[in-house]
Short mmCIF file of C-alpha atoms and ligand atoms in Angstrom, two decimals:
data_model
loop_
_atom_site.label_atom_id
_atom_site.label_comp_id
_atom_site.label_asym_id
_atom_site.label_seq_id
_atom_site.Cartn_x
_atom_site.Cartn_y
_atom_site.Cartn_z
CA MET X 1 17.76 32.66 5.22
CA THR X 2 18.09 28.89 5.87
CA THR X 3 15.95 27.01 3.35
CA ASN X 4 14.21 23.55 3.76
CA LYS X 5 16.86 22.36 1.36
CA ASP X 6 19.64 23.50 3.53
CA VAL X 7 18.14 21.96 6.74
CA LEU X 8 17.44 18.62 4.96
CA LEU X 9 21.05 18.57 3.42
CA GLU X 10 22.48 19.29 6.88
CA ARG X 11 20.58 16.76 8.63
CA ILE X 12 21.56 14.22 5.97
CA ALA X 13 25.23 15.17 6.27
CA ASN X 14 25.36 15.07 10.07
CA LYS X 15 23.21 11.74 10.18
CA SER X 16 20.57 13.15 12.35
CA ALA X 17 18.05 12.74 9.38
CA VAL X 18 15.48 10.03 10.39
CA ILE X 19 15.12 7.72 7.31
CA GLY X 20 11.58 6.59 6.70
CA ILE X 21 11.24 3.46 4.42
CA VAL X 22 7.65 2.41 3.28
CA GLY X 23 7.39 -1.27 2.38
CA LEU X 24 9.74 -3.47 4.18
CA GLY X 25 10.26 -6.38 1.55
CA TYR X 26 13.18 -7.66 -0.82
CA VAL X 27 14.01 -4.07 -1.67
CA GLY X 28 13.03 -2.09 1.47
CA LEU X 29 14.63 -4.26 4.16
CA PRO X 30 18.17 -4.21 2.71
CA LEU X 31 17.94 -0.51 2.36
CA MET X 32 17.06 -0.12 5.99
CA LEU X 33 19.89 -2.37 6.92
CA ARG X 34 22.49 -0.06 4.91
CA PHE X 35 21.08 3.21 6.40
CA ALA X 36 21.19 1.72 9.98
CA GLU X 37 24.77 0.41 9.35
CA VAL X 38 26.13 3.86 8.62
CA GLY X 39 24.32 5.37 11.58
CA TYR X 40 21.07 6.78 10.48
CA LYS X 41 17.98 6.05 12.52
CA VAL X 42 15.34 4.30 10.39
CA LEU X 43 11.77 4.27 10.74
CA GLY X 44 10.08 1.53 8.74
CA PHE X 45 6.32 1.45 7.50
CA ASP X 46 4.43 -1.59 6.29
CA ILE X 47 0.93 -2.38 6.07
CA ASP X 48 1.56 -6.17 6.99
CA GLN X 49 1.42 -6.31 11.05
CA SER X 50 3.16 -9.67 10.91
CA LYS X 51 6.30 -8.28 9.16
CA VAL X 52 6.18 -5.32 11.66
CA ASP X 53 5.92 -7.76 14.65
CA ALA X 54 8.76 -9.88 13.27
CA LEU X 55 11.05 -7.01 12.80
CA THR X 56 10.36 -5.65 16.18
CA ALA X 57 11.17 -8.94 17.66
CA GLY X 58 14.59 -8.83 15.71
CA LYS X 59 13.45 -11.65 13.33
CA SER X 60 13.67 -11.87 9.57
CA TYR X 61 11.35 -13.28 6.95
CA ILE X 62 13.62 -13.24 4.05
CA GLU X 63 16.22 -16.13 3.78
CA HIS X 64 19.19 -14.19 2.72
CA ILE X 65 18.69 -11.45 5.47
CA SER X 66 19.81 -12.63 8.80
CA ALA X 67 17.82 -12.24 12.17
CA ASP X 68 21.23 -10.97 13.47
CA SER X 69 21.38 -8.10 10.98
CA ILE X 70 17.79 -6.99 11.93
CA ALA X 71 18.46 -7.15 15.72
CA THR X 72 21.65 -5.38 15.04
CA ALA X 73 19.60 -2.60 13.30
CA ARG X 74 17.18 -2.67 16.24
CA THR X 75 19.98 -1.79 18.60
CA ARG X 76 20.87 1.15 16.44
CA GLY X 77 17.38 2.60 16.64
CA PHE X 78 15.61 0.94 13.86
CA GLU X 79 11.79 0.69 14.51
CA ALA X 80 8.93 -0.76 12.19
CA THR X 81 5.47 0.40 12.38
CA THR X 82 2.00 0.24 10.69
CA ASP X 83 1.15 3.63 12.03
CA PHE X 84 1.61 6.10 9.12
CA SER X 85 0.72 8.92 11.38
CA ARG X 86 4.39 8.68 12.49
CA ALA X 87 5.47 9.87 9.00
CA PRO X 88 6.24 13.35 10.13
CA GLU X 89 9.05 11.81 12.55
CA ALA X 90 10.83 10.95 9.40
CA ASP X 91 12.79 13.31 6.83
CA THR X 92 12.65 11.16 3.97
CA LEU X 93 9.96 8.71 2.69
CA ILE X 94 11.38 6.01 0.48
CA LEU X 95 8.60 3.93 -1.18
CA CYS X 96 9.70 0.44 -1.85
CA VAL X 97 6.16 -1.11 -2.62
CA PRO X 98 5.12 -3.71 -5.17
CA THR X 99 4.31 -2.84 -8.76
CA PRO X 100 2.73 -5.86 -10.14
CA LEU X 101 0.40 -6.34 -13.44
CA ASN X 102 -3.33 -6.77 -13.11
CA LYS X 103 -4.99 -9.59 -14.86
CA TYR X 104 -5.03 -8.00 -18.12
CA ARG X 105 -1.16 -7.66 -17.77
CA GLU X 106 -1.48 -3.79 -17.39
CA PRO X 107 0.50 -1.86 -14.60
CA ASP X 108 -1.22 -2.20 -11.11
CA LEU X 109 -0.08 0.94 -9.41
CA SER X 110 -2.54 0.37 -6.69
CA PHE X 111 0.28 -0.30 -4.06
CA VAL X 112 2.18 2.90 -4.94
CA LEU X 113 -0.99 5.08 -4.91
CA ASP X 114 -2.44 3.68 -1.72
CA THR X 115 0.94 4.23 0.04
CA MET X 116 0.97 7.62 -1.22
CA ASP X 117 -2.47 8.39 -0.33
CA SER X 118 -1.86 7.07 3.19
CA LEU X 119 1.24 9.37 3.53
CA VAL X 120 -0.40 12.52 2.10
CA PRO X 121 -2.13 13.62 5.28
CA TYR X 122 1.13 13.32 7.19
CA LEU X 123 3.39 15.16 4.63
CA ARG X 124 5.20 17.95 6.20
CA GLU X 125 7.50 20.72 5.01
CA GLY X 126 11.14 19.51 4.33
CA HIS X 127 9.82 15.94 3.46
CA LEU X 128 11.74 14.07 0.64
CA VAL X 129 9.69 11.49 -0.99
CA SER X 130 11.69 9.02 -3.11
CA LEU X 131 9.87 6.29 -5.32
CA GLU X 132 12.11 3.11 -5.86
CA SER X 133 9.36 0.85 -7.26
CA THR X 134 9.87 -0.12 -10.95
CA THR X 135 7.36 1.81 -13.03
CA TYR X 136 6.52 3.47 -16.30
CA PRO X 137 8.15 6.91 -17.28
CA GLY X 138 5.88 9.58 -15.80
CA THR X 139 4.70 7.88 -12.77
CA THR X 140 6.56 10.11 -10.30
CA ASP X 141 5.35 13.34 -11.75
CA GLU X 142 1.85 12.29 -12.91
CA GLU X 143 0.91 10.58 -9.84
CA LEU X 144 3.01 11.39 -6.82
CA LEU X 145 3.81 15.17 -7.74
CA PRO X 146 -0.12 16.12 -7.78
CA ARG X 147 -0.64 14.33 -4.59
CA MET X 148 2.13 16.19 -2.72
CA GLU X 149 0.83 19.54 -4.38
CA SER X 150 -2.75 18.80 -3.19
CA ARG X 151 -1.41 19.40 0.38
CA GLY X 152 -0.20 22.98 -0.85
CA PHE X 153 3.51 22.03 -1.02
CA LYS X 154 5.69 23.68 -3.72
CA VAL X 155 7.73 20.53 -4.63
CA GLY X 156 11.54 21.62 -5.01
CA GLU X 157 11.12 24.43 -2.47
CA ASN X 158 9.43 23.15 0.82
CA ALA X 159 9.14 19.39 -0.15
CA PHE X 160 11.18 17.12 -2.37
CA LEU X 161 10.51 14.35 -4.98
CA VAL X 162 12.92 11.86 -6.71
CA PHE X 163 12.78 8.55 -8.56
CA SER X 164 15.68 6.21 -7.71
CA PRO X 165 15.05 2.81 -9.09
CA GLU X 166 16.26 -0.32 -6.97
CA ARG X 167 18.64 -2.61 -8.35
CA GLU X 168 18.67 -5.38 -5.81
CA ASP X 169 19.67 -8.91 -6.96
CA PRO X 170 18.93 -11.16 -4.12
CA GLY X 171 21.05 -14.15 -3.69
CA ASN X 172 24.02 -12.50 -5.56
CA PRO X 173 27.08 -12.62 -3.36
CA ASN X 174 29.13 -10.38 -5.45
CA PHE X 175 27.35 -7.23 -4.83
CA THR X 176 25.69 -5.56 -1.69
CA THR X 177 23.33 -2.58 -1.50
CA ARG X 178 26.36 -0.26 -0.85
CA THR X 179 28.23 -1.53 -4.08
CA ILE X 180 25.52 -1.42 -6.68
CA PRO X 181 25.65 1.93 -8.18
CA LYS X 182 22.22 3.84 -7.84
CA VAL X 183 20.51 6.14 -10.49
CA CYS X 184 18.66 9.08 -9.20
CA GLY X 185 16.47 11.72 -10.98
CA GLY X 186 14.82 14.74 -9.36
CA TYR X 187 11.70 16.57 -10.02
CA SER X 188 13.71 19.75 -9.88
CA PRO X 189 17.58 20.53 -9.31
CA ALA X 190 17.03 20.96 -5.64
CA CYS X 191 15.23 17.84 -5.41
CA GLN X 192 18.07 15.93 -7.51
CA GLU X 193 20.69 17.42 -5.08
CA ILE X 194 18.84 16.10 -2.06
CA GLY X 195 18.18 12.85 -3.51
CA VAL X 196 21.91 12.41 -4.76
CA ALA X 197 22.96 13.60 -1.11
CA LEU X 198 20.80 10.98 0.75
CA TYR X 199 21.92 8.08 -1.49
CA SER X 200 25.60 9.05 -1.53
CA ALA X 201 25.54 8.80 2.25
CA VAL X 202 25.10 5.10 1.93
CA ILE X 203 26.00 4.01 -1.73
CA ASP X 204 29.26 4.31 -3.18
CA LYS X 205 28.40 5.52 -6.55
CA VAL X 206 25.21 7.57 -7.21
CA VAL X 207 24.48 8.13 -10.97
CA PRO X 208 22.43 11.33 -11.38
CA VAL X 209 20.05 11.64 -14.37
CA SER X 210 18.23 14.75 -15.51
CA SER X 211 14.62 13.85 -14.61
CA THR X 212 12.43 11.46 -12.82
CA ARG X 213 11.36 10.07 -16.30
CA ALA X 214 15.02 9.28 -17.43
CA ALA X 215 15.38 7.46 -14.03
CA GLU X 216 12.13 5.29 -14.54
CA MET X 217 13.13 4.67 -18.17
CA THR X 218 16.63 3.59 -17.02
CA LYS X 219 15.32 0.88 -14.97
CA LEU X 220 12.88 -0.40 -17.58
CA LEU X 221 15.70 -0.42 -20.12
CA GLU X 222 17.82 -2.61 -17.92
CA ASN X 223 15.06 -5.07 -17.43
CA ILE X 224 13.72 -5.23 -20.92
CA HIS X 225 17.26 -5.70 -21.97
CA ARG X 226 17.37 -8.82 -20.02
CA ALA X 227 13.83 -10.06 -20.98
CA VAL X 228 14.47 -9.45 -24.77
CA ASN X 229 17.95 -11.24 -24.66
CA ILE X 230 16.55 -14.21 -22.55
CA GLY X 231 13.63 -14.26 -25.30
CA LEU X 232 16.31 -14.47 -27.91
CA VAL X 233 18.44 -17.23 -26.35
CA ASN X 234 15.12 -19.40 -25.54
CA GLU X 235 14.42 -19.20 -29.17
CA MET X 236 17.91 -20.20 -30.08
CA LYS X 237 17.70 -23.05 -27.81
CA ILE X 238 14.62 -24.49 -29.62
CA VAL X 239 16.36 -24.10 -32.95
CA ALA X 240 19.61 -25.85 -31.73
CA ASP X 241 17.62 -28.48 -30.03
CA LYS X 242 15.81 -29.25 -33.35
CA MET X 243 19.28 -29.31 -34.96
CA GLY X 244 20.67 -31.51 -32.48
CA ILE X 245 23.10 -28.88 -31.05
CA ASP X 246 23.57 -28.20 -27.39
CA ILE X 247 22.72 -24.43 -26.82
CA HIS X 248 24.70 -24.42 -23.55
CA GLU X 249 27.88 -25.52 -25.36
CA VAL X 250 27.22 -22.77 -27.86
CA ILE X 251 26.89 -20.12 -25.43
CA ARG X 252 30.02 -21.08 -23.61
CA ALA X 253 31.95 -21.08 -26.82
CA ALA X 254 30.43 -17.60 -27.84
CA ALA X 255 31.15 -16.05 -24.39
CA THR X 256 34.90 -16.60 -25.02
CA LYS X 257 34.67 -13.69 -27.45
CA PRO X 258 36.05 -10.91 -25.43
CA PHE X 259 33.94 -8.08 -26.95
CA GLY X 260 30.45 -7.46 -28.17
CA PHE X 261 28.93 -10.66 -26.79
CA VAL X 262 27.15 -11.02 -23.62
CA PRO X 263 26.00 -14.40 -22.55
CA TYR X 264 22.37 -14.95 -21.49
CA TYR X 265 21.06 -18.41 -20.47
CA PRO X 266 17.92 -20.25 -21.53
CA GLY X 267 15.62 -21.73 -19.11
CA PRO X 268 12.14 -22.99 -18.34
CA GLY X 269 10.73 -19.45 -18.52
CA LEU X 270 10.91 -16.19 -16.96
CA GLY X 271 10.41 -15.71 -13.23
CA GLY X 272 10.72 -13.27 -10.40
CA HIS X 273 9.09 -10.01 -9.61
CA CYS X 274 10.99 -7.90 -12.33
CA ILE X 275 11.83 -9.43 -15.64
CA PRO X 276 8.32 -10.98 -16.50
CA ILE X 277 6.59 -7.83 -15.50
CA ASP X 278 8.43 -4.70 -15.96
CA PRO X 279 8.58 -4.66 -19.53
CA PHE X 280 4.76 -4.44 -19.84
CA TYR X 281 4.85 -1.22 -17.84
CA LEU X 282 6.57 0.35 -20.86
CA THR X 283 4.29 -1.44 -23.40
CA TRP X 284 1.25 -0.03 -21.67
CA LYS X 285 2.63 3.55 -21.66
CA ALA X 286 3.95 3.42 -24.99
CA ARG X 287 0.40 2.94 -26.31
CA GLU X 288 -0.46 6.45 -25.07
CA TYR X 289 2.29 7.67 -27.59
CA GLY X 290 1.00 5.49 -30.40
CA VAL X 291 3.84 3.18 -30.23
CA ASN X 292 4.03 -0.64 -30.32
CA THR X 293 6.90 -2.35 -28.26
CA ARG X 294 7.35 -5.27 -30.72
CA PHE X 295 10.49 -6.53 -29.18
CA ILE X 296 9.11 -6.64 -25.83
CA GLU X 297 5.81 -8.40 -26.84
CA LEU X 298 7.72 -11.01 -28.93
CA ALA X 299 10.28 -11.60 -26.11
CA GLY X 300 7.13 -12.06 -23.84
CA GLU X 301 5.46 -14.49 -26.10
CA VAL X 302 8.69 -16.63 -26.56
CA ASN X 303 9.49 -16.63 -22.90
CA SER X 304 6.01 -17.63 -21.67
CA ASN X 305 5.90 -20.42 -24.14
CA MET X 306 8.95 -21.97 -22.51
CA PRO X 307 7.09 -24.05 -19.66
CA ASP X 308 5.00 -25.67 -22.49
CA TRP X 309 8.07 -26.61 -24.50
CA VAL X 310 9.56 -28.00 -21.36
CA VAL X 311 6.49 -30.10 -20.55
CA ALA X 312 6.60 -31.44 -24.05
CA LYS X 313 10.16 -32.43 -23.52
CA VAL X 314 9.05 -34.29 -20.37
CA ALA X 315 6.31 -36.13 -22.25
CA ALA X 316 8.57 -37.04 -25.26
CA ALA X 317 11.19 -38.36 -22.71
CA LEU X 318 8.60 -40.40 -20.90
CA ASN X 319 7.13 -41.73 -24.08
CA THR X 320 10.52 -43.04 -25.33
CA ARG X 321 10.42 -45.22 -21.93
CA LYS X 322 6.78 -46.18 -22.74
CA LYS X 323 5.17 -44.07 -20.23
CA ALA X 324 2.68 -41.28 -20.20
CA ILE X 325 2.83 -38.18 -18.26
CA ASN X 326 -0.64 -39.27 -16.94
CA GLY X 327 0.06 -41.34 -13.94
CA SER X 328 3.80 -40.78 -13.86
CA ARG X 329 5.64 -39.71 -10.65
CA VAL X 330 7.39 -36.43 -11.42
CA LEU X 331 9.81 -34.63 -9.11
CA VAL X 332 10.33 -31.00 -9.87
CA LEU X 333 13.77 -29.76 -8.55
CA GLY X 334 13.83 -26.20 -7.45
CA ILE X 335 10.57 -24.19 -7.25
CA ALA X 336 12.14 -20.67 -6.48
CA TYR X 337 12.35 -18.73 -9.56
CA LYS X 338 16.13 -18.47 -9.62
CA LYS X 339 19.03 -20.44 -8.03
CA ASN X 340 20.01 -20.11 -4.39
CA VAL X 341 16.86 -17.91 -3.35
CA ASP X 342 13.51 -18.62 -1.73
CA ASP X 343 11.56 -16.16 -3.75
CA MET X 344 8.65 -17.91 -5.54
CA ARG X 345 7.07 -14.94 -7.31
CA GLU X 346 6.18 -15.70 -10.90
CA SER X 347 8.32 -18.93 -10.64
CA PRO X 348 8.07 -20.94 -13.84
CA SER X 349 8.44 -24.08 -11.76
CA VAL X 350 4.96 -23.34 -10.62
CA PHE X 351 3.57 -23.33 -13.91
CA LEU X 352 5.46 -26.53 -14.80
CA MET X 353 3.98 -28.16 -11.71
CA GLU X 354 0.43 -27.15 -12.58
CA LYS X 355 0.74 -28.15 -16.20
CA LEU X 356 2.03 -31.53 -15.20
CA ARG X 357 -0.72 -31.88 -12.60
CA ASP X 358 -3.27 -31.14 -15.17
CA LEU X 359 -1.96 -33.65 -17.42
CA GLY X 360 -2.34 -36.20 -14.83
CA ALA X 361 1.21 -36.40 -13.27
CA GLU X 362 1.77 -37.21 -9.53
CA VAL X 363 3.73 -34.01 -8.89
CA SER X 364 6.13 -33.71 -6.11
CA TYR X 365 8.88 -31.08 -5.52
CA SER X 366 12.35 -30.58 -3.80
CA ASP X 367 13.61 -27.25 -2.79
CA PRO X 368 16.06 -26.87 0.00
CA HIS X 369 15.17 -23.05 -0.01
CA VAL X 370 11.23 -23.66 0.07
CA PRO X 371 10.39 -26.29 2.83
CA VAL X 372 6.68 -26.02 2.43
CA PHE X 373 4.90 -24.87 -0.76
CA PRO X 374 3.66 -21.27 0.36
CA LYS X 375 0.15 -19.98 0.12
CA MET X 376 0.23 -18.09 -3.34
CA ARG X 377 -2.65 -15.93 -4.75
CA GLU X 378 -3.27 -17.99 -7.92
CA HIS X 379 -1.52 -21.43 -7.05
CA HIS X 380 -2.29 -24.11 -4.78
CA PHE X 381 -0.26 -27.14 -3.81
CA GLU X 382 -0.43 -28.99 -0.41
CA LEU X 383 3.21 -30.09 -0.64
CA SER X 384 6.31 -30.11 1.37
CA SER X 385 9.84 -30.35 -0.06
CA VAL X 386 11.00 -33.92 -0.59
CA VAL X 387 14.27 -34.93 1.06
CA LEU X 388 16.64 -36.42 -1.64
CA ASP X 389 18.18 -39.74 -1.00
CA ALA X 390 19.01 -42.42 -3.36
CA ALA X 391 15.81 -44.60 -2.96
CA THR X 392 13.54 -41.39 -3.09
CA ILE X 393 15.15 -40.18 -6.36
CA ALA X 394 14.98 -43.63 -7.90
CA SER X 395 11.24 -43.82 -7.17
CA TYR X 396 10.46 -41.13 -9.56
CA ASP X 397 9.62 -41.74 -13.24
CA CYS X 398 11.03 -38.36 -13.94
CA VAL X 399 13.24 -35.83 -12.16
CA LEU X 400 12.59 -32.39 -13.80
CA LEU X 401 15.52 -29.90 -13.08
CA ALA X 402 13.76 -26.37 -13.03
CA THR X 403 16.04 -24.41 -10.81
CA ASP X 404 19.53 -25.35 -10.32
CA HIS X 405 20.26 -24.49 -6.80
CA ASP X 406 23.87 -25.00 -5.63
CA LYS X 407 22.67 -27.10 -2.57
CA PHE X 408 21.43 -30.04 -4.88
CA ASP X 409 23.65 -33.11 -4.92
CA TYR X 410 23.83 -33.41 -8.75
CA THR X 411 26.10 -36.40 -8.64
CA LEU X 412 23.46 -38.31 -6.47
CA LEU X 413 20.77 -37.31 -8.77
CA LYS X 414 22.48 -38.43 -11.79
CA GLN X 415 23.42 -41.85 -10.30
CA HIS X 416 19.86 -42.59 -9.00
CA ALA X 417 17.43 -40.80 -11.32
CA GLN X 418 15.67 -43.09 -13.81
CA LEU X 419 15.18 -39.95 -16.01
CA ILE X 420 16.45 -36.38 -15.67
CA VAL X 421 15.07 -33.58 -17.78
CA ASP X 422 17.37 -30.66 -17.38
CA SER X 423 15.98 -27.26 -18.31
CA ARG X 424 19.11 -25.54 -17.05
CA GLY X 425 21.99 -27.13 -18.97
CA LYS X 426 23.49 -28.21 -15.65
CA TYR X 427 24.61 -31.64 -16.94
CA LEU X 428 27.43 -31.17 -19.50
CA GLU X 429 28.09 -34.73 -20.40
CA PRO X 430 25.55 -36.48 -22.51
CA ALA X 431 23.94 -39.64 -20.84
CA ASP X 432 21.07 -41.93 -21.92
CA HIS X 433 18.86 -40.97 -19.03
CA ILE X 434 19.36 -37.12 -19.20
CA VAL X 435 17.30 -35.20 -21.67
CA LYS X 436 18.05 -31.39 -22.07
CA ALA X 437 15.05 -29.14 -22.30
N1 LIG N 501 12.91 -7.82 -5.36
C1 LIG N 501 13.81 -7.48 -6.02
O1 LIG N 501 14.93 -8.15 -6.50
C2 LIG N 501 13.54 -6.17 -6.82
C3 LIG N 501 14.57 -5.52 -7.54
C4 LIG N 501 14.53 -4.30 -8.28
C5 LIG N 501 13.42 -3.59 -8.17
N2 LIG N 501 12.19 -4.26 -7.45
C6 LIG N 501 11.11 -3.45 -7.38
O2 LIG N 501 10.95 -2.94 -6.07
C7 LIG N 501 9.64 -2.78 -5.67
C8 LIG N 501 9.45 -3.60 -4.50
O3 LIG N 501 9.44 -4.90 -4.65
P1 LIG N 501 9.91 -5.89 -3.38
O4 LIG N 501 10.48 -7.09 -4.16
O5 LIG N 501 10.68 -5.28 -2.30
O6 LIG N 501 8.34 -6.31 -2.94
P2 LIG N 501 7.92 -7.09 -1.67
O7 LIG N 501 6.62 -7.59 -1.79
O8 LIG N 501 9.08 -7.82 -1.27
O9 LIG N 501 7.87 -6.00 -0.55
C9 LIG N 501 6.84 -5.05 -0.65
C10 LIG N 501 6.43 -4.54 0.82
O10 LIG N 501 5.61 -3.43 0.77
C11 LIG N 501 4.45 -3.75 1.59
N3 LIG N 501 3.40 -2.94 1.27
C12 LIG N 501 2.49 -3.10 0.34
N4 LIG N 501 1.50 -2.14 0.18
C13 LIG N 501 1.68 -1.11 1.09
C14 LIG N 501 1.39 0.00 1.46
N5 LIG N 501 0.24 0.64 0.89
N6 LIG N 501 2.24 0.84 2.41
C15 LIG N 501 3.12 0.41 2.97
N7 LIG N 501 3.65 -0.88 2.77
C16 LIG N 501 3.25 -1.63 1.88
C17 LIG N 501 4.35 -5.17 1.71
O11 LIG N 501 3.54 -5.59 2.80
C18 LIG N 501 5.72 -5.89 1.39
O12 LIG N 501 6.37 -5.86 2.75
C19 LIG N 501 8.82 -3.39 -6.84
O13 LIG N 501 8.52 -2.17 -7.80
C20 LIG N 501 9.82 -4.32 -7.55
O14 LIG N 501 9.52 -4.21 -8.95
C21 LIG N 501 12.44 -5.48 -6.62
#
C-alpha cells in the first residue's frame, strides 16, 4: 500500500513537490530562491501585501537579494500570495516568521501561532510542516503538534512535522543557503525522514538530530554561545581600556593560537534579530524547569550596557576638547546592526543616536546601506544618510564609528574628522583625534 510518506518522498525526489514557504523575509526569501533554483515550484505566503506585490513584479526588498534573482524564480514558477486558502496546493509548509520578544523580554510566539492558526483550516493529508523560526525547546510539539492534531491528523502517518532552524548570515559572501549545513529534527522517524529528504534536495549537508526539541536547542546553543562570548569580550574591553591596553591588539594576538581560542570582537552592543533576542527564549523556558540561566542573563546585562559605555566615551572625548555632548554635532557612521547589510533590527546604533539626542546632541548619520532612516516601531528619526566629503566630515564635532561598513572611506574620515570615536577597533594606529570606545 502506498502511504502518505511514500507519496511525499516520491514527489520530493522527482521535484514535483510544490514547496510552500510562509514568511518571505530574510530567511524565507533565500530559501525560496534555492528551491526555485533546483527546479521546484515554490508558493510563497506572506501577510504583507506590499511584499507579495513586489515579488510578483519581480522586485526585491532586501538589499543583498537581487531583483534579477526574484525575476528568474518567477520564470521558474514562483508565486507569492496572501491567500492562505491556497495552502493545499503546496506539499510542504515551511514557516519562516518572526520570533521577537515582547516588552517584558519574554518570547512572543504570536507570529508563529497566528501563522499556524491561519494554515490549520487548510491542512491536508500528506502535508509536511517545518518550523524554521528560532524558538525555545518544546515549541514544535507543544504548540504546532496539537494544532495539527486538532484537525484529526495522525502526525507521522498522514501529516508530518519537523523543526529545522535557519542559519542565514546575511551579507556573508563565504556561505550560501546551499552550503550552510542544516539541522533537522522530526516529531517521529517518518517526519524526520521526510524533513531530511526535503532539505537534502537543496542543501549540501543535512544534520539529523533525534527530536524537534534537540533541533530547537541546537539553534539556541549556537546563538547563546555567540551572545555569551561577545559579552565576555565586551567586559574584557572595558578592563583593557582602564588598563590602557588596546583590546583589539590583544584579540589579534590571541587569535594566532592555533587551537582552543576563537576570536570574538567587542562593539557598541548587540544587534540583529537573533543574538540579542534568542537567548531569552531559553531563559524563559528554563524557568519552567526551575533553572536560572545566569550566563545568559549576565551576558545580556554586559552587552546591553555597551551603548552607555560608548556614549560615556563620546562625552569624555568631547570634554577634553572643552565641549559638551549638549549642542555638539555628532555624526554616527553605520546604523545597520552589522557591517555591509541594510538590516536595522535591534541596531545598537539607534540606541546610541537616541541617547546622544536625549543628551542634547545634534545627531546625523551616514550609512550607504540605509539611505533614509526607516520607520521603526519604537524609534523615530526624520533623517537621511549624510554624503561624506571632506568639508562635511570636518563640520562635525565628533564622528562616532558604530558599524564598520566596507563602503566607508576610512582614510578620508581620518584626514578630515575633528574627532573620531571608534567602537569597532577599525583604526589600528593611535592618533590624537581617534578615541577607541
Ligand atoms: N534574519 C536572519 O539572519 C535569521 C537567521 C537565523 C534565524 N532567523 C530566524 O528566522 C525567523 C524569521 O526571521 P526573518 O529575519 O526572516 O524575519 P523577517 O521579518 O525578515 O520576515 C518574516 C516575514 O514573515 C511575514 N509574516 C509575519 N507574520 C506572518 C503570518 N502570520 N503569516 C505569514 N507571514 C507572516 C512578515 O511579513 C515577513 O515578511 C525568526 O525566528 C528569526 O529569529 C533569522
